[in-house]
Amino acid sequence: MWRMFLHLRWLLLLSISAGVWSVPIDRNGGDQEPKEEVQEENMDTGLYYDRYLREVIEVLETDPHFREKLQTANTEDIKNGRLSKELDLVGHHVRTRLDELKRQEVSRLRMLLKAKLDSTNTQSLQMDHASLLKQFEHLDPHNQNTFEAKDLELLISAATKDLENYDAERHEEFKRYEMLKEHERREYLKSLDQEKREKEEKRMQELKEKHRQHPKVNAPGSVDQLREVWEETDGLDPQEFNPKTFFKLHDTNEDGVLDEQELEALFTKELEKVYNPKNEEDDMMEMEEERLRMREHVMKNVDTNRDRLVSLEEFLKSTEKKEFNNAKEWETLDSKPAYTEEELQRFEAELRDKEEELKRKADALHQEQELLKERGKALEAQRREYQQAVLEMSQRQQQGAGREPPASPDGDLQQQQQTLKSEEAKAPAEVQNHLPAEPPQNLPIHT
């Protein structure tokens, strides 16, 4: 009954294992208190709209009508959008919350667009947000205020498509990681002199050989692998192995199917044979890639309807196959390189191109910095000249304020006469007695 309901929740479970390491399930001691479950909200699907997807699903699950319809829907009803039409019948408080979530998501996308345009120095004064929002496929850009049936249909469609490509993208990221690691190893060896290089190469080869020396790794999903989990993890007698009981033991949330997280938890024992985080030669990134390969192997052979969930019926049918009892030993990553030499050369060429581009940008930034320094110096000189001019002007104004205004010519003559009179008054009396009272008149003129 829960199978179809899980298909929508599968949008969240597709890549949960990419965000956390699966842990073995401890079945020893049935009286022990159950361990606290990991909260799903702490896990990330890797989608740029991950939070929006989770919140929409959580809100929809609170509506009894939609939850009931989801339980009875089939996979095609969910994928082709028929289920989205049931959105019109959900409660008012649910629709209100969905509207709020959509407005928040539109606002977030606008901020992302603005940041992207700012980083590329694109003028955004007349930015058409409605047109730019069309590049996001998980919502309806023409209606930015309310969450409608089309929004749910687009969200399911986009998440299904994006998450189906997620494993392939993870493989590609891992390949690039391995090529970068090899590139850095070679560059490091080039930096050493011959004696040190030979010594380091020998050490690296010894670590590589040490990593390859591990116990046999059983093929995931084989009887040997499942019995090992049955015995070592579940603490049960391997001679009493029962596929149906095993399925129910590891259906940890009792929803009737094994999702990808529950499957990957089964591979922990096999991975521990090869990888130890304390060992220098063991790379934990490689361990997670190995886990992904194991899960894909099981899904390919067991998940017959390709819904990325393993039902009890599918699981039991897989135990009837010949490969279940006669599986070959699992070939780990170290048995086959993740890339070819040609791919590595192309990758190194890309790195060189990126380094040259970064160097050009760094040189351009350095030139701009020098230019800004020169402009700063020029502005500082102008500022000092301006301050000096203002200071000189202020000094002249102060000197001018201390002087008396210039007098007229008549005023100068009157001043001289007053000065003479003042000096006569100060002269001795005997000098004044010898002075004539009046200037002489009619003096003869000699020619």
Coordinates of C-alpha atoms in Angstrom, one line a residue:
M1 CA 0.0 0.0 0.0
W2 CA 2.9 2.3 0.7
R3 CA 4.7 1.7 -2.5
M4 CA 3.3 4.5 -4.6
F5 CA 3.4 6.9 -1.8
L6 CA 7.1 6.3 -1.6
H7 CA 7.7 7.2 -5.2
L8 CA 7.2 10.9 -4.5
R9 CA 9.4 10.6 -1.4
W10 CA 11.9 8.8 -3.6
L11 CA 12.7 12.2 -5.0
L12 CA 14.3 12.8 -1.7
L13 CA 15.9 9.4 -1.2
L14 CA 17.6 9.2 -4.6
S15 CA 20.8 10.7 -3.4
I16 CA 20.6 10.7 0.4
S17 CA 23.4 8.2 0.4
A18 CA 25.6 10.8 -1.3
G19 CA 25.3 13.1 1.6
V20 CA 26.0 10.7 4.4
W21 CA 27.9 7.5 4.9
S22 CA 25.7 4.5 5.4
V23 CA 26.2 2.7 8.7
P24 CA 25.7 -1.0 9.6
I25 CA 22.5 -2.0 11.3
D26 CA 23.0 -3.4 14.8
R27 CA 20.5 -6.2 15.4
N28 CA 22.2 -7.5 18.5
G29 CA 20.2 -7.2 21.7
G30 CA 16.5 -6.7 20.9
D31 CA 15.9 -5.1 24.3
Q32 CA 18.2 -2.2 23.6
E33 CA 16.7 1.2 23.1
P34 CA 16.3 2.2 19.5
K35 CA 18.9 4.6 18.1
E36 CA 17.8 8.1 17.2
E37 CA 17.1 8.3 13.5
V38 CA 18.9 10.7 11.3
Q39 CA 16.7 13.6 10.4
E40 CA 16.2 13.8 6.6
E41 CA 16.4 17.5 6.6
N42 CA 20.1 17.3 7.4
M43 CA 20.6 15.4 4.1
D44 CA 21.0 17.1 0.8
T45 CA 20.0 15.8 -2.6
G46 CA 22.5 18.0 -4.3
L47 CA 19.8 19.9 -6.2
Y48 CA 20.0 23.7 -6.2
Y49 CA 16.3 23.7 -5.2
D50 CA 16.7 20.9 -2.6
R51 CA 15.2 22.9 0.3
Y52 CA 12.2 24.0 -1.8
L53 CA 11.5 20.4 -2.9
R54 CA 11.7 19.0 0.7
E55 CA 9.5 21.7 2.1
V56 CA 6.8 21.2 -0.6
I57 CA 6.7 17.5 0.0
E58 CA 6.5 18.0 3.8
V59 CA 3.6 20.4 3.4
L60 CA 1.7 18.1 1.1
E61 CA 2.1 15.2 3.5
T62 CA 0.2 17.1 6.1
D63 CA -3.0 17.0 3.9
P64 CA -5.0 13.8 4.5
H65 CA -6.7 13.9 1.1
F66 CA -3.5 14.3 -0.9
R67 CA -1.8 11.7 1.2
E68 CA -4.6 9.2 0.5
K69 CA -4.4 9.9 -3.2
L70 CA -0.7 9.5 -3.2
Q71 CA -1.0 6.1 -1.6
T72 CA -3.2 4.8 -4.3
A73 CA -1.5 6.4 -7.3
N74 CA 0.8 4.5 -9.6
T75 CA 4.2 5.5 -10.9
E76 CA 2.8 6.8 -14.2
D77 CA 0.2 8.9 -12.4
I78 CA 3.0 10.7 -10.5
K79 CA 5.3 11.1 -13.5
N80 CA 2.8 12.3 -16.0
G81 CA 1.2 14.9 -13.7
R82 CA -2.2 13.3 -13.0
L83 CA -1.5 13.5 -9.3
S84 CA -0.8 17.2 -9.6
K85 CA -4.5 17.9 -10.3
E86 CA -5.4 16.7 -6.8
L87 CA -3.7 19.8 -5.5
D88 CA -7.0 21.7 -6.1
L89 CA -8.6 19.6 -3.4
V90 CA -6.1 20.1 -0.6
G91 CA -6.9 22.3 2.5
H92 CA -6.7 26.1 2.4
H93 CA -3.9 26.2 5.0
V94 CA -1.9 23.8 2.8
R95 CA -2.3 26.0 -0.3
T96 CA -1.5 29.1 1.7
R97 CA 1.7 27.5 2.9
L98 CA 2.6 26.4 -0.6
D99 CA 2.0 29.9 -1.9
E100 CA 4.4 31.2 0.7
L101 CA 7.1 28.6 -0.2
K102 CA 6.9 29.5 -3.8
R103 CA 7.2 33.3 -3.2
Q104 CA 10.2 32.6 -1.1
E105 CA 11.7 30.4 -3.8
V106 CA 11.1 33.1 -6.5
S107 CA 12.8 35.6 -4.2
R108 CA 15.8 33.3 -3.7
L109 CA 16.1 32.7 -7.5
R110 CA 16.0 36.5 -8.1
M111 CA 18.8 37.0 -5.7
L112 CA 20.8 34.2 -7.4
L113 CA 20.2 35.9 -10.8
K114 CA 21.3 39.3 -9.5
A115 CA 24.4 37.9 -8.0
K116 CA 25.2 36.1 -11.2
L117 CA 24.7 39.3 -13.3
D118 CA 26.8 41.3 -10.8
S119 CA 29.6 38.8 -11.0
T120 CA 29.7 39.1 -14.8
N121 CA 29.4 43.0 -14.7
T122 CA 26.2 42.8 -16.6
Q123 CA 24.0 45.9 -16.4
S124 CA 20.8 44.8 -14.6
L125 CA 19.0 48.1 -14.2
Q126 CA 16.3 47.0 -16.7
M127 CA 16.5 43.3 -15.8
D128 CA 13.4 41.3 -16.8
H129 CA 13.0 38.8 -14.0
A130 CA 10.1 37.0 -15.6
S131 CA 12.2 36.2 -18.7
L132 CA 15.3 35.2 -16.6
L133 CA 13.2 32.9 -14.4
K134 CA 12.3 30.8 -17.4
Q135 CA 15.7 29.1 -17.2
F136 CA 14.5 27.4 -14.0
E137 CA 12.4 24.3 -14.8
H138 CA 11.1 23.4 -11.3
L139 CA 8.4 26.1 -11.1
D140 CA 6.1 28.2 -13.3
P141 CA 7.8 31.5 -13.9
H142 CA 4.7 33.2 -15.3
N143 CA 2.9 32.9 -12.0
Q144 CA 5.3 34.1 -9.2
N145 CA 2.8 34.4 -6.4
T146 CA 0.7 31.2 -6.0
F147 CA 1.5 27.5 -6.1
E148 CA -0.6 25.8 -8.6
A149 CA -1.0 22.3 -10.1
K150 CA 1.5 23.2 -12.8
D151 CA 4.1 24.0 -10.2
L152 CA 3.8 20.6 -8.6
E153 CA 4.0 18.9 -12.0
L154 CA 7.1 20.9 -13.0
L155 CA 8.7 20.2 -9.7
I156 CA 8.2 16.4 -9.9
S157 CA 9.3 16.4 -13.6
A158 CA 12.5 18.5 -12.9
A159 CA 13.5 16.6 -9.8
T160 CA 13.0 13.2 -11.5
K161 CA 15.1 14.2 -14.5
D162 CA 17.8 15.8 -12.5
L163 CA 18.1 13.0 -10.0
E164 CA 18.2 10.4 -12.7
N165 CA 21.3 12.1 -14.0
Y166 CA 22.8 12.5 -10.5
D167 CA 24.6 9.1 -10.4
A168 CA 26.2 9.8 -13.8
E169 CA 27.3 13.2 -12.6
R170 CA 28.8 11.7 -9.5
H171 CA 30.8 9.2 -11.6
E172 CA 32.1 12.1 -13.7
E173 CA 33.1 14.1 -10.6
F174 CA 34.9 11.1 -9.2
K175 CA 36.8 10.6 -12.5
R176 CA 37.9 14.2 -12.4
Y177 CA 38.9 13.8 -8.8
E178 CA 41.1 10.8 -9.7
M179 CA 42.7 12.6 -12.6
L180 CA 43.5 15.6 -10.5
K181 CA 45.0 13.4 -7.9
E182 CA 47.2 11.7 -10.5
H183 CA 48.2 15.1 -12.0
E184 CA 49.3 16.4 -8.6
R185 CA 51.2 13.2 -8.0
R186 CA 53.1 13.6 -11.2
E187 CA 53.8 17.2 -10.7
Y188 CA 55.1 16.5 -7.2
L189 CA 57.5 13.8 -8.5
K190 CA 58.8 16.3 -11.2
S191 CA 59.7 18.7 -8.4
L192 CA 62.1 16.2 -6.8
D193 CA 65.6 15.4 -7.7
Q194 CA 66.3 11.9 -9.2
E195 CA 67.3 10.3 -5.9
K196 CA 64.3 11.6 -3.9
R197 CA 61.9 10.9 -6.8
E198 CA 62.9 7.2 -7.0
K199 CA 62.5 6.9 -3.3
E200 CA 59.1 8.5 -3.3
E201 CA 57.9 6.4 -6.3
K202 CA 58.9 3.2 -4.5
R203 CA 57.0 4.3 -1.4
M204 CA 53.9 5.1 -3.4
Q205 CA 54.0 1.8 -5.2
E206 CA 54.3 0.0 -1.8
L207 CA 51.2 1.8 -0.5
K208 CA 49.3 0.9 -3.7
E209 CA 50.2 -2.8 -3.3
K210 CA 49.2 -2.7 0.3
H211 CA 45.8 -1.3 -0.6
R212 CA 45.3 -4.2 -3.0
Q213 CA 45.9 -6.8 -0.4
H214 CA 42.5 -7.2 1.1
P215 CA 40.1 -10.1 1.8
K216 CA 37.8 -11.3 -0.9
V217 CA 35.0 -8.9 -1.7
N218 CA 31.6 -10.6 -2.3
A219 CA 29.5 -9.4 -5.1
P220 CA 26.7 -7.1 -3.7
G221 CA 23.4 -8.8 -3.6
S222 CA 24.8 -12.3 -3.8
V223 CA 24.0 -15.1 -1.3
D224 CA 27.6 -14.9 0.2
Q225 CA 27.3 -11.1 0.7
L226 CA 23.9 -11.3 2.3
R227 CA 24.8 -14.2 4.5
E228 CA 27.8 -12.3 5.8
V229 CA 25.5 -9.4 6.8
W230 CA 23.1 -11.9 8.3
E231 CA 25.8 -13.4 10.5
E232 CA 28.1 -10.5 11.3
T233 CA 25.7 -7.6 11.4
D234 CA 22.4 -9.2 12.4
G235 CA 24.1 -11.8 14.7
L236 CA 22.2 -14.7 13.2
D237 CA 23.1 -18.2 12.3
P238 CA 24.3 -18.3 8.6
Q239 CA 22.8 -21.8 8.2
E240 CA 19.4 -20.4 8.9
F241 CA 19.5 -17.6 6.4
N242 CA 16.1 -16.7 5.1
P243 CA 15.7 -14.1 2.3
K244 CA 12.2 -12.9 3.4
T245 CA 13.3 -12.5 7.0
F246 CA 16.5 -10.7 5.8
F247 CA 14.3 -8.3 3.8
K248 CA 12.1 -7.4 6.7
L249 CA 15.1 -6.9 9.0
H250 CA 16.7 -4.4 6.7
D251 CA 13.5 -2.6 5.8
T252 CA 14.3 -0.3 8.6
N253 CA 11.3 2.1 8.2
E254 CA 8.9 -0.8 7.5
D255 CA 7.5 0.7 4.4
G256 CA 7.6 -2.6 2.4
V257 CA 10.5 -1.6 0.1
L258 CA 14.3 -1.2 0.3
D259 CA 15.3 2.2 -0.8
E260 CA 18.7 3.2 -1.9
Q261 CA 19.9 4.2 1.6
E262 CA 18.8 0.9 3.0
L263 CA 20.6 -1.0 0.2
E264 CA 23.8 0.9 0.6
A265 CA 23.8 0.1 4.4
L266 CA 24.2 -3.6 3.4
F267 CA 27.5 -3.0 1.7
T268 CA 29.3 -1.6 4.7
K269 CA 30.9 -4.9 5.7
E270 CA 32.3 -5.4 2.2
L271 CA 33.7 -1.9 2.0
E272 CA 35.4 -2.3 5.4
K273 CA 37.5 -5.1 3.9
V274 CA 39.0 -2.6 1.4
Y275 CA 38.9 0.8 3.1
N276 CA 40.1 2.0 6.5
P277 CA 40.1 5.7 7.2
K278 CA 43.2 5.3 9.4
N279 CA 45.3 3.9 6.5
E280 CA 47.2 6.3 4.3
E281 CA 46.7 4.1 1.3
D282 CA 42.9 4.0 1.5
D283 CA 41.0 6.9 0.0
M284 CA 37.5 7.5 1.4
M285 CA 36.4 9.2 -1.8
E286 CA 37.1 5.9 -3.5
M287 CA 35.1 4.1 -0.9
E288 CA 32.0 6.2 -1.6
E289 CA 32.4 5.6 -5.3
E290 CA 32.6 1.9 -4.6
R291 CA 29.4 2.1 -2.6
L292 CA 27.7 3.8 -5.5
R293 CA 28.9 1.1 -7.9
M294 CA 27.6 -1.7 -5.6
R295 CA 24.2 -0.1 -5.3
E296 CA 23.9 0.4 -9.1
H297 CA 24.8 -3.3 -9.6
V298 CA 22.0 -4.4 -7.3
M299 CA 19.5 -2.1 -8.8
K300 CA 20.3 -3.3 -12.3
N301 CA 19.8 -6.9 -11.4
V302 CA 17.0 -6.6 -8.8
D303 CA 14.9 -3.5 -9.6
T304 CA 13.0 -4.9 -12.5
N305 CA 10.5 -2.0 -12.9
R306 CA 13.2 0.6 -12.6
D307 CA 11.5 2.7 -9.9
R308 CA 14.7 2.7 -7.8
L309 CA 13.0 0.8 -5.0
V310 CA 13.3 -2.9 -4.3
S311 CA 10.1 -4.6 -3.3
L312 CA 9.9 -7.9 -1.4
E313 CA 8.7 -9.6 -4.6
E314 CA 11.6 -8.3 -6.6
F315 CA 14.1 -9.2 -3.8
L316 CA 12.8 -12.8 -3.6
K317 CA 12.9 -13.2 -7.4
S318 CA 16.5 -12.1 -7.4
T319 CA 17.4 -14.9 -5.0
E320 CA 16.1 -17.5 -7.4
K321 CA 18.6 -16.5 -10.2
K322 CA 21.6 -18.5 -10.9
E323 CA 23.9 -15.5 -10.3
F324 CA 22.6 -15.2 -6.7
N325 CA 24.3 -18.5 -5.7
N326 CA 27.2 -18.4 -8.1
A327 CA 28.3 -14.8 -8.2
K328 CA 31.9 -14.0 -9.1
E329 CA 34.2 -12.0 -6.8
W330 CA 33.6 -8.3 -6.9
E331 CA 36.1 -6.3 -8.9
T332 CA 37.1 -3.2 -6.9
L333 CA 38.1 0.1 -8.3
D334 CA 41.8 -0.7 -8.0
S335 CA 41.4 -3.5 -10.6
K336 CA 40.5 -1.0 -13.3
P337 CA 41.5 2.7 -13.7
A338 CA 38.7 5.2 -13.7
Y339 CA 40.2 7.0 -16.7
T340 CA 42.4 6.5 -19.8
E341 CA 45.7 8.2 -20.4
E342 CA 44.1 10.2 -23.2
E343 CA 41.4 11.5 -20.8
L344 CA 44.1 12.5 -18.4
Q345 CA 46.0 14.4 -21.1
R346 CA 42.9 16.3 -22.0
F347 CA 42.2 17.0 -18.4
E348 CA 45.7 18.4 -17.9
A349 CA 45.3 20.5 -21.0
E350 CA 42.1 21.9 -19.5
L351 CA 44.0 22.7 -16.3
R352 CA 46.7 24.5 -18.2
D353 CA 44.2 26.6 -20.0
K354 CA 42.5 27.5 -16.8
E355 CA 45.8 28.3 -15.2
E356 CA 46.7 30.6 -18.1
E357 CA 43.2 32.2 -17.9
L358 CA 43.6 32.8 -14.2
K359 CA 47.1 34.2 -14.8
R360 CA 45.7 36.7 -17.4
K361 CA 43.0 37.7 -15.0
A362 CA 45.6 38.1 -12.2
D363 CA 47.8 40.3 -14.5
A364 CA 44.8 42.4 -15.5
L365 CA 43.8 42.9 -11.8
H366 CA 47.4 43.8 -11.0
Q367 CA 47.5 46.4 -13.7
E368 CA 44.2 47.8 -12.5
Q369 CA 45.6 47.9 -9.0
E370 CA 48.7 49.8 -10.2
L371 CA 46.5 52.2 -12.2
L372 CA 44.4 52.8 -9.1
K373 CA 47.5 53.5 -7.1
E374 CA 48.7 56.1 -9.6
R375 CA 45.3 57.7 -9.6
G376 CA 45.3 57.7 -5.9
K377 CA 48.7 59.4 -5.8
A378 CA 47.4 62.0 -8.3
L379 CA 44.3 62.6 -6.2
E380 CA 46.4 63.0 -3.1
A381 CA 48.7 65.6 -4.8
Q382 CA 45.6 67.5 -5.9
R383 CA 44.2 67.4 -2.4
R384 CA 47.4 68.8 -1.0
E385 CA 47.5 71.6 -3.5
Y386 CA 44.0 72.5 -2.8
Q387 CA 44.7 72.5 1.0
Q388 CA 47.7 74.8 0.4
A389 CA 45.7 77.2 -1.7
V390 CA 43.0 77.3 0.9
L391 CA 45.6 78.0 3.6
E392 CA 47.2 80.8 1.7
M393 CA 43.9 82.4 0.9
S394 CA 42.9 82.2 4.6
Q395 CA 46.2 83.9 5.6
R396 CA 45.8 86.8 3.2
Q397 CA 42.3 87.4 4.5
Q398 CA 43.6 87.5 8.1
Q399 CA 46.4 90.0 7.2
G400 CA 43.9 92.3 5.4
A401 CA 41.6 92.4 8.4
G402 CA 44.4 94.0 10.6
R403 CA 45.2 97.1 8.3
E404 CA 43.4 100.6 8.4
P405 CA 41.7 101.7 5.2
P406 CA 43.8 104.1 3.0
A407 CA 43.0 108.0 3.5
S408 CA 42.3 110.6 0.8
P409 CA 45.0 113.2 -0.3
D410 CA 43.2 116.0 1.7
G411 CA 43.3 113.9 4.8
D412 CA 47.1 113.4 4.4
L413 CA 47.7 117.2 4.3
Q414 CA 45.5 117.9 7.4
Q415 CA 47.4 115.2 9.2
Q416 CA 50.8 116.8 8.3
Q417 CA 49.6 120.3 9.6
Q418 CA 48.4 118.8 12.8
T419 CA 51.8 117.1 13.3
L420 CA 53.7 120.4 12.7
K421 CA 51.5 122.2 15.3
S422 CA 52.1 119.5 17.8
E423 CA 55.9 119.7 17.3
E424 CA 55.8 123.6 17.6
A425 CA 54.0 123.3 20.9
K426 CA 56.7 120.9 22.2
A427 CA 59.6 123.3 21.2
P428 CA 61.5 125.3 23.9
A429 CA 60.2 128.8 24.7
E430 CA 63.5 130.5 23.8
V431 CA 63.3 129.1 20.3
Q432 CA 59.7 130.3 20.0
N433 CA 60.8 133.9 21.1
H434 CA 63.3 134.3 18.3
L435 CA 60.7 133.4 15.7
P436 CA 59.0 136.3 14.0
A437 CA 55.4 136.7 14.8
E438 CA 54.6 137.2 11.1
P439 CA 56.6 136.2 8.1
P440 CA 58.4 139.3 6.5
Q441 CA 56.5 141.2 3.9
N442 CA 57.8 142.9 0.7
L443 CA 61.3 141.5 0.7
P444 CA 63.5 142.7 -2.2
I445 CA 64.0 140.2 -4.9
H446 CA 67.5 139.9 -6.4
T447 CA 67.8 139.0 -9.9

